[in-house]
Amino acid sequence: MLVSLERRPIENVEADALVIVAFEGARPERFAETVGELFDSGEIAGKPLEMTLLHRVTGMQAKRLLVAGAGKRERFNGAEMRKLAGAALRFLKAKSLRQIAFAPPDFDASTISAVIEGAIAGEYEPDRYKTEKNGNKAIERFAVVAGDDPALDDVLQRSRILGESQNFAREMVNEPANRLTPTLMAERARAVAGEFGLECEVLDRERMQQLGMGALLGVAQGSAEPPALIILRYRPENAAHSQPVHLGLVGKGVTFDTGGISIKPSDGMEKMKYDMAGGAAAIAAMRAIAQLKPAVQVTALIPAAENMPGSRAQRPGDIVTALSGKTIEVLNTDAEGRLLLADALAYARQLGCTHLIDAATLTGAIVVALGHVNVGLFGSDDALVERVMNAAQAAGEKMWRMPVEDDYKDYLKSAFADLPNIGGRWGGSITAAMFLKEFADPTPWVHLDIAGTAWLDEGKPFMAKGPTGVAVRTMVRLAMDWR
């Protein structure tokens, strides 16, 4: 899909459909003769994601006018703008229209960004492996009606890169486990590095054994597929003037999770290909960072492995020694993500990362706590938490801070090792975060539990069923805004 800016007056824009935004309780000024009458009659109410398609409207060059409801103006923000743009595109795409123009309510950079990112996310379809695709429902061009500000050209490029990188993560997450093993995930990372000028290193099983990554290797030992620790590095071009900050992005890369010996129920297990969504987000964020070139050094670490119940799989009760030297009693082999992250976080510290962000589909407990709306955010450093929360708000990704308090350590006690890998029934997402904190300290650290937000079980008006690419935009925004 070609994305561009349209500088002509709205009445002169040529397209199969032109989208305008209508707020609840606010009569649209544009095309008042047509839209105003429908608004006054109640046929158009401006309710959120309400779509009204009009044909051959007088006074405009576009063949159709789509009035997209945005809800109440005072509640409208960048996140809602992304949803609205995606919903409008998908509504028109379903009608086999190919040329779409979108007239946002404002021409500021944040609004233009939200429209472009939302449209690109809305355009994605998880149909790569369908042999029969409906080519008549492909959008050829999406143009955003903008003002004359030349700075918006840079906004267009940044937003396109972010939107495409989010979809890149979604494409990876959507891959079935037979087509995205840890080895193949590493190949994807190498391809990104080669295309966009990143450094890439992949640690194999032998190197991880030499380093002492017993937690990561314990997860991988039940699978015939070898593990990989993927490392992508971005270094600012002008290192002398860059920030004295080394940001570490760590993403869980379990390419398929059976639960191991503590095997999961078969119902819904096919979804467990998504258990590498955090790793995909980290790779996709580096794809964008390489192009946008922030002033901070960024290193991404993706511990990739399969969690399988093979004959050599670790068992409940096994004790492993992590890279940090801590011993871990594996009480539940389905709590494997934190074992991978434990070694990756410790290795990120060894590489000199001064601030750590990890993203992982870590716990079902976070879904119980926050549903499928908010990412659960945990952090050891208030300043870093504030930075991440600000980045998430600017990126339009909803996050909610959860507690990380020493009192929760009481749930993580083992008579046989330094700590167990689970903390019992209560506060499961919190005890998982407390476990990770043991391997991130004393480095400032934020953990994003994306288990409830990385996958849509049912499609939304603004996004197709399947992977969402959550956390990509937040991680990129964090790096870009570091001052």
Short mmCIF file of N, CA, C and O in Angstrom, two decimals, residues 189-284:
data_model
loop_
_atom_site.label_atom_id
_atom_site.label_comp_id
_atom_site.label_asym_id
_atom_site.label_seq_id
_atom_site.Cartn_x
_atom_site.Cartn_y
_atom_site.Cartn_z
N ALA A 189 16.41 -12.24 11.92
CA ALA A 189 17.14 -11.13 12.55
C ALA A 189 18.37 -10.76 11.73
O ALA A 189 18.68 -9.57 11.56
N ARG A 190 19.07 -11.76 11.23
CA ARG A 190 20.25 -11.48 10.39
C ARG A 190 19.84 -10.71 9.13
O ARG A 190 20.55 -9.80 8.69
N ALA A 191 18.70 -11.08 8.55
CA ALA A 191 18.23 -10.39 7.35
C ALA A 191 17.90 -8.93 7.65
O ALA A 191 18.23 -8.03 6.86
N VAL A 192 17.27 -8.67 8.79
CA VAL A 192 16.98 -7.30 9.19
C VAL A 192 18.27 -6.52 9.38
O VAL A 192 18.41 -5.37 8.92
N ALA A 193 19.23 -7.14 10.06
CA ALA A 193 20.52 -6.48 10.29
C ALA A 193 21.21 -6.14 8.97
O ALA A 193 21.74 -5.04 8.79
N GLY A 194 21.20 -7.08 8.03
CA GLY A 194 21.84 -6.84 6.75
C GLY A 194 21.17 -5.76 5.94
O GLY A 194 21.83 -4.95 5.28
N GLU A 195 19.84 -5.70 6.00
CA GLU A 195 19.09 -4.72 5.20
C GLU A 195 19.21 -3.31 5.77
O GLU A 195 19.26 -2.34 5.01
N PHE A 196 19.26 -3.19 7.10
CA PHE A 196 19.17 -1.86 7.71
C PHE A 196 20.42 -1.43 8.46
O PHE A 196 20.42 -0.39 9.12
N GLY A 197 21.50 -2.20 8.36
CA GLY A 197 22.78 -1.75 8.90
C GLY A 197 22.96 -1.95 10.39
O GLY A 197 23.63 -1.14 11.05
N LEU A 198 22.40 -3.01 10.94
CA LEU A 198 22.61 -3.35 12.34
C LEU A 198 23.72 -4.40 12.45
O LEU A 198 24.01 -5.12 11.50
N GLU A 199 24.30 -4.50 13.62
CA GLU A 199 25.21 -5.61 13.92
C GLU A 199 24.38 -6.77 14.46
O GLU A 199 23.44 -6.56 15.21
N CYS A 200 24.74 -7.98 14.05
CA CYS A 200 24.00 -9.15 14.51
C CYS A 200 24.96 -10.24 14.95
O CYS A 200 25.94 -10.54 14.25
N GLU A 201 24.67 -10.80 16.11
CA GLU A 201 25.44 -11.93 16.64
C GLU A 201 24.42 -12.96 17.15
O GLU A 201 23.42 -12.59 17.76
N VAL A 202 24.69 -14.22 16.91
CA VAL A 202 23.81 -15.28 17.39
C VAL A 202 24.64 -16.29 18.18
O VAL A 202 25.57 -16.90 17.64
N LEU A 203 24.32 -16.43 19.46
CA LEU A 203 25.02 -17.40 20.30
C LEU A 203 24.34 -18.76 20.16
O LEU A 203 23.12 -18.88 20.29
N ASP A 204 25.13 -19.79 19.90
CA ASP A 204 24.58 -21.14 19.78
C ASP A 204 24.65 -21.88 21.11
O ASP A 204 25.12 -21.34 22.12
N ARG A 205 24.18 -23.12 21.12
CA ARG A 205 24.13 -23.89 22.36
C ARG A 205 25.50 -24.01 23.01
O ARG A 205 25.65 -23.85 24.24
N GLU A 206 26.54 -24.29 22.20
CA GLU A 206 27.88 -24.47 22.76
C GLU A 206 28.37 -23.21 23.45
O GLU A 206 28.93 -23.27 24.54
N ARG A 207 28.15 -22.05 22.80
CA ARG A 207 28.60 -20.79 23.40
C ARG A 207 27.82 -20.50 24.69
O ARG A 207 28.39 -20.04 25.68
N MET A 208 26.54 -20.80 24.70
CA MET A 208 25.73 -20.58 25.90
C MET A 208 26.18 -21.49 27.04
O MET A 208 26.17 -21.09 28.21
N GLN A 209 26.59 -22.71 26.69
CA GLN A 209 27.12 -23.62 27.71
C GLN A 209 28.42 -23.06 28.29
O GLN A 209 28.64 -23.12 29.51
N GLN A 210 29.27 -22.52 27.43
CA GLN A 210 30.52 -21.93 27.90
C GLN A 210 30.27 -20.77 28.86
O GLN A 210 30.98 -20.59 29.85
N LEU A 211 29.25 -19.98 28.56
CA LEU A 211 28.94 -18.82 29.39
C LEU A 211 28.24 -19.22 30.68
O LEU A 211 28.26 -18.46 31.65
N GLY A 212 27.58 -20.37 30.69
CA GLY A 212 26.87 -20.81 31.89
C GLY A 212 25.42 -20.42 31.93
O GLY A 212 24.87 -20.16 33.01
N MET A 213 24.77 -20.40 30.78
CA MET A 213 23.35 -20.03 30.70
C MET A 213 22.47 -21.25 30.94
O MET A 213 21.72 -21.71 30.07
N GLY A 214 22.51 -21.75 32.16
CA GLY A 214 21.79 -22.97 32.48
C GLY A 214 20.29 -22.82 32.47
O GLY A 214 19.56 -23.79 32.19
N ALA A 215 19.77 -21.62 32.75
CA ALA A 215 18.33 -21.42 32.78
C ALA A 215 17.75 -21.50 31.36
O ALA A 215 16.75 -22.17 31.11
N LEU A 216 18.40 -20.81 30.44
CA LEU A 216 17.95 -20.83 29.04
C LEU A 216 18.09 -22.24 28.45
O LEU A 216 17.16 -22.75 27.81
N LEU A 217 19.22 -22.86 28.68
CA LEU A 217 19.47 -24.18 28.10
C LEU A 217 18.54 -25.25 28.69
O LEU A 217 18.17 -26.21 28.02
N GLY A 218 18.15 -25.07 29.94
CA GLY A 218 17.22 -26.02 30.55
C GLY A 218 15.89 -26.04 29.82
O GLY A 218 15.29 -27.10 29.63
N VAL A 219 15.41 -24.86 29.39
CA VAL A 219 14.16 -24.79 28.64
C VAL A 219 14.31 -25.51 27.30
O VAL A 219 13.43 -26.26 26.87
N ALA A 220 15.44 -25.31 26.64
CA ALA A 220 15.63 -25.79 25.28
C ALA A 220 15.92 -27.28 25.19
O ALA A 220 15.79 -27.87 24.11
N GLN A 221 16.31 -27.93 26.28
CA GLN A 221 16.85 -29.28 26.17
C GLN A 221 15.80 -30.34 25.80
O GLN A 221 16.15 -31.44 25.37
N GLY A 222 14.51 -30.01 25.89
CA GLY A 222 13.49 -30.97 25.52
C GLY A 222 13.14 -30.95 24.05
O GLY A 222 12.31 -31.75 23.60
N SER A 223 13.75 -30.07 23.27
CA SER A 223 13.41 -29.93 21.86
C SER A 223 14.55 -30.39 20.96
O SER A 223 15.72 -30.20 21.29
N ALA A 224 14.18 -30.93 19.81
CA ALA A 224 15.18 -31.27 18.80
C ALA A 224 15.72 -30.02 18.12
O ALA A 224 16.80 -30.05 17.52
N GLU A 225 14.98 -28.90 18.22
CA GLU A 225 15.43 -27.63 17.63
C GLU A 225 16.42 -26.95 18.57
O GLU A 225 16.12 -26.75 19.75
N PRO A 226 17.59 -26.57 18.08
CA PRO A 226 18.57 -25.91 18.95
C PRO A 226 18.13 -24.50 19.30
O PRO A 226 17.45 -23.84 18.51
N PRO A 227 18.51 -24.01 20.48
CA PRO A 227 18.18 -22.65 20.88
C PRO A 227 19.13 -21.65 20.21
O PRO A 227 20.15 -22.03 19.63
N ALA A 228 18.78 -20.38 20.32
CA ALA A 228 19.64 -19.31 19.81
C ALA A 228 19.43 -18.08 20.68
O ALA A 228 18.29 -17.77 21.05
N LEU A 229 20.51 -17.42 21.02
CA LEU A 229 20.41 -16.11 21.67
C LEU A 229 20.79 -15.07 20.63
O LEU A 229 21.95 -14.94 20.25
N ILE A 230 19.79 -14.36 20.15
CA ILE A 230 19.96 -13.38 19.07
C ILE A 230 20.31 -12.03 19.67
O ILE A 230 19.64 -11.56 20.60
N ILE A 231 21.35 -11.41 19.14
CA ILE A 231 21.77 -10.10 19.64
C ILE A 231 21.87 -9.15 18.45
O ILE A 231 22.60 -9.40 17.49
N LEU A 232 21.10 -8.06 18.50
CA LEU A 232 21.14 -7.01 17.49
C LEU A 232 21.65 -5.73 18.14
O LEU A 232 21.18 -5.35 19.22
N ARG A 233 22.58 -5.06 17.47
CA ARG A 233 23.17 -3.84 18.04
C ARG A 233 23.00 -2.66 17.09
O ARG A 233 23.29 -2.75 15.90
N TYR A 234 22.56 -1.55 17.68
CA TYR A 234 22.52 -0.27 16.97
C TYR A 234 23.46 0.69 17.69
O TYR A 234 23.35 0.87 18.91
N ARG A 235 24.36 1.30 16.94
CA ARG A 235 25.27 2.30 17.50
C ARG A 235 25.04 3.61 16.76
O ARG A 235 25.06 3.64 15.53
N PRO A 236 24.84 4.73 17.49
CA PRO A 236 24.64 6.02 16.82
C PRO A 236 25.83 6.36 15.93
O PRO A 236 26.98 6.04 16.24
N GLU A 237 25.55 7.02 14.82
CA GLU A 237 26.61 7.36 13.87
C GLU A 237 27.63 8.29 14.50
O GLU A 237 28.82 8.17 14.26
N ASN A 238 27.16 9.25 15.28
CA ASN A 238 28.07 10.20 15.92
C ASN A 238 28.15 9.86 17.40
O ASN A 238 27.48 10.46 18.24
N ALA A 239 28.95 8.86 17.72
CA ALA A 239 29.01 8.36 19.09
C ALA A 239 29.48 9.43 20.08
O ALA A 239 29.11 9.42 21.24
N ALA A 240 30.30 10.37 19.59
CA ALA A 240 30.85 11.40 20.47
C ALA A 240 29.74 12.30 21.03
O ALA A 240 29.86 12.86 22.11
N HIS A 241 28.65 12.45 20.27
CA HIS A 241 27.57 13.32 20.71
C HIS A 241 26.33 12.53 21.13
O HIS A 241 25.27 13.10 21.34
N SER A 242 26.46 11.24 21.24
CA SER A 242 25.32 10.42 21.64
C SER A 242 25.14 10.44 23.16
O SER A 242 26.04 10.83 23.91
N GLN A 243 23.99 10.00 23.60
CA GLN A 243 23.70 9.92 25.03
C GLN A 243 24.56 8.83 25.68
O GLN A 243 24.84 7.81 25.06
N PRO A 244 25.02 9.06 26.94
CA PRO A 244 25.78 8.01 27.64
C PRO A 244 24.86 6.93 28.19
O PRO A 244 24.94 6.52 29.34
N VAL A 245 23.96 6.49 27.36
CA VAL A 245 22.94 5.51 27.73
C VAL A 245 23.05 4.34 26.78
O VAL A 245 23.25 4.51 25.57
N HIS A 246 22.93 3.14 27.32
CA HIS A 246 22.93 1.93 26.50
C HIS A 246 21.64 1.20 26.83
O HIS A 246 21.53 0.55 27.87
N LEU A 247 20.66 1.34 25.96
CA LEU A 247 19.34 0.78 26.19
C LEU A 247 19.32 -0.68 25.75
O LEU A 247 19.71 -1.00 24.63
N GLY A 248 18.85 -1.55 26.64
CA GLY A 248 18.74 -2.96 26.32
C GLY A 248 17.28 -3.37 26.16
O GLY A 248 16.47 -3.14 27.07
N LEU A 249 16.94 -3.93 25.01
CA LEU A 249 15.60 -4.44 24.75
C LEU A 249 15.67 -5.96 24.74
O LEU A 249 16.38 -6.54 23.92
N VAL A 250 14.95 -6.59 25.63
CA VAL A 250 14.99 -8.05 25.75
C VAL A 250 13.60 -8.59 25.44
O VAL A 250 12.61 -8.15 26.03
N GLY A 251 13.52 -9.55 24.51
CA GLY A 251 12.23 -10.08 24.11
C GLY A 251 12.18 -11.59 24.18
O GLY A 251 13.05 -12.28 23.63
N LYS A 252 11.19 -12.11 24.87
CA LYS A 252 11.01 -13.56 24.97
C LYS A 252 10.75 -14.17 23.59
O LYS A 252 9.88 -13.71 22.87
N GLY A 253 11.51 -15.22 23.26
CA GLY A 253 11.41 -15.81 21.93
C GLY A 253 11.09 -17.30 21.95
O GLY A 253 11.79 -18.08 21.29
N VAL A 254 10.06 -17.71 22.66
CA VAL A 254 9.66 -19.11 22.66
C VAL A 254 8.83 -19.35 21.40
O VAL A 254 7.66 -18.94 21.33
N THR A 255 9.41 -19.99 20.42
CA THR A 255 8.75 -20.13 19.13
C THR A 255 7.58 -21.11 19.17
O THR A 255 6.71 -21.06 18.31
N PHE A 256 7.56 -22.00 20.15
CA PHE A 256 6.35 -22.77 20.45
C PHE A 256 6.44 -23.26 21.89
O PHE A 256 7.50 -23.72 22.34
N ASP A 257 5.32 -23.16 22.58
CA ASP A 257 5.29 -23.50 24.00
C ASP A 257 4.23 -24.56 24.28
O ASP A 257 3.04 -24.27 24.35
N THR A 258 4.67 -25.79 24.44
CA THR A 258 3.75 -26.86 24.84
C THR A 258 3.52 -26.86 26.35
O THR A 258 2.60 -27.51 26.84
N GLY A 259 4.37 -26.15 27.07
CA GLY A 259 4.38 -26.23 28.52
C GLY A 259 5.44 -27.19 29.03
O GLY A 259 5.72 -27.24 30.23
N GLY A 260 6.04 -27.96 28.12
CA GLY A 260 7.02 -28.95 28.55
C GLY A 260 6.36 -30.10 29.28
O GLY A 260 5.22 -30.47 29.00
N ILE A 261 7.04 -30.68 30.26
CA ILE A 261 6.48 -31.78 31.04
C ILE A 261 5.21 -31.34 31.76
O ILE A 261 4.25 -32.11 31.90
N SER A 262 5.16 -30.08 32.19
CA SER A 262 3.93 -29.50 32.77
C SER A 262 3.05 -29.05 31.61
O SER A 262 2.75 -27.87 31.44
N ILE A 263 2.61 -30.02 30.83
CA ILE A 263 2.04 -29.73 29.51
C ILE A 263 0.72 -28.98 29.60
O ILE A 263 -0.07 -29.18 30.54
N LYS A 264 0.49 -28.11 28.62
CA LYS A 264 -0.72 -27.32 28.56
C LYS A 264 -1.90 -28.17 28.08
O LYS A 264 -1.70 -29.20 27.42
N PRO A 265 -3.13 -27.75 28.34
CA PRO A 265 -4.29 -28.40 27.72
C PRO A 265 -4.23 -28.24 26.20
O PRO A 265 -3.67 -27.26 25.69
N SER A 266 -4.78 -29.19 25.48
CA SER A 266 -4.72 -29.12 24.02
C SER A 266 -5.58 -27.99 23.46
O SER A 266 -5.26 -27.45 22.39
N ASP A 267 -6.64 -27.63 24.15
CA ASP A 267 -7.53 -26.59 23.67
C ASP A 267 -6.80 -25.25 23.60
O ASP A 267 -6.37 -24.71 24.62
N GLY A 268 -6.66 -24.73 22.41
CA GLY A 268 -6.01 -23.44 22.22
C GLY A 268 -4.50 -23.49 22.12
O GLY A 268 -3.85 -22.46 21.99
N MET A 269 -3.90 -24.70 22.18
CA MET A 269 -2.45 -24.76 22.16
C MET A 269 -1.85 -24.26 20.84
O MET A 269 -0.71 -23.79 20.81
N GLU A 270 -2.65 -24.31 19.76
CA GLU A 270 -2.14 -23.83 18.48
C GLU A 270 -1.74 -22.36 18.54
O GLU A 270 -0.89 -21.90 17.77
N LYS A 271 -2.33 -21.62 19.45
CA LYS A 271 -2.01 -20.20 19.61
C LYS A 271 -0.61 -19.99 20.18
O LYS A 271 -0.04 -18.91 20.07
N MET A 272 -0.02 -21.04 20.74
CA MET A 272 1.26 -20.88 21.43
C MET A 272 2.43 -20.61 20.49
O MET A 272 3.55 -20.45 20.93
N LYS A 273 2.16 -20.52 19.20
CA LYS A 273 3.17 -19.99 18.28
C LYS A 273 3.43 -18.51 18.59
O LYS A 273 4.46 -17.97 18.18
N TYR A 274 2.50 -17.87 19.29
CA TYR A 274 2.64 -16.43 19.57
C TYR A 274 3.55 -16.16 20.76
O TYR A 274 3.77 -15.00 21.12
N ASP A 275 4.10 -17.20 21.36
CA ASP A 275 4.88 -17.01 22.59
C ASP A 275 6.23 -16.35 22.34
O ASP A 275 6.99 -16.14 23.28
N MET A 276 6.50 -16.03 21.09
CA MET A 276 7.72 -15.27 20.77
C MET A 276 7.38 -13.83 20.39
O MET A 276 8.19 -13.13 19.78
N ALA A 277 6.19 -13.35 20.78
CA ALA A 277 5.76 -12.01 20.40
C ALA A 277 6.67 -10.92 20.98
O ALA A 277 6.90 -9.89 20.35
N GLY A 278 7.19 -11.15 22.18
CA GLY A 278 8.12 -10.17 22.75
C GLY A 278 9.41 -10.10 21.95
O GLY A 278 9.95 -9.01 21.71
N GLY A 279 9.91 -11.26 21.53
CA GLY A 279 11.12 -11.28 20.70
C GLY A 279 10.88 -10.63 19.36
O GLY A 279 11.74 -9.89 18.85
N ALA A 280 9.72 -10.90 18.75
CA ALA A 280 9.39 -10.28 17.47
C ALA A 280 9.30 -8.77 17.62
O ALA A 280 9.76 -8.02 16.74
N ALA A 281 8.74 -8.31 18.74
CA ALA A 281 8.64 -6.87 18.98
C ALA A 281 10.02 -6.23 19.09
O ALA A 281 10.25 -5.13 18.58
N ALA A 282 10.95 -6.92 19.75
CA ALA A 282 12.30 -6.38 19.90
C ALA A 282 13.01 -6.30 18.55
O ALA A 282 13.68 -5.30 18.24
N ILE A 283 12.88 -7.33 17.72
CA ILE A 283 13.50 -7.31 16.39
C ILE A 283 12.88 -6.22 15.54
O ILE A 283 13.58 -5.46 14.84
N ALA A 284 11.55 -6.12 15.58
CA ALA A 284 10.86 -5.10 14.79
C ALA A 284 11.22 -3.69 15.27
O ALA A 284 11.37 -2.77 14.45
#
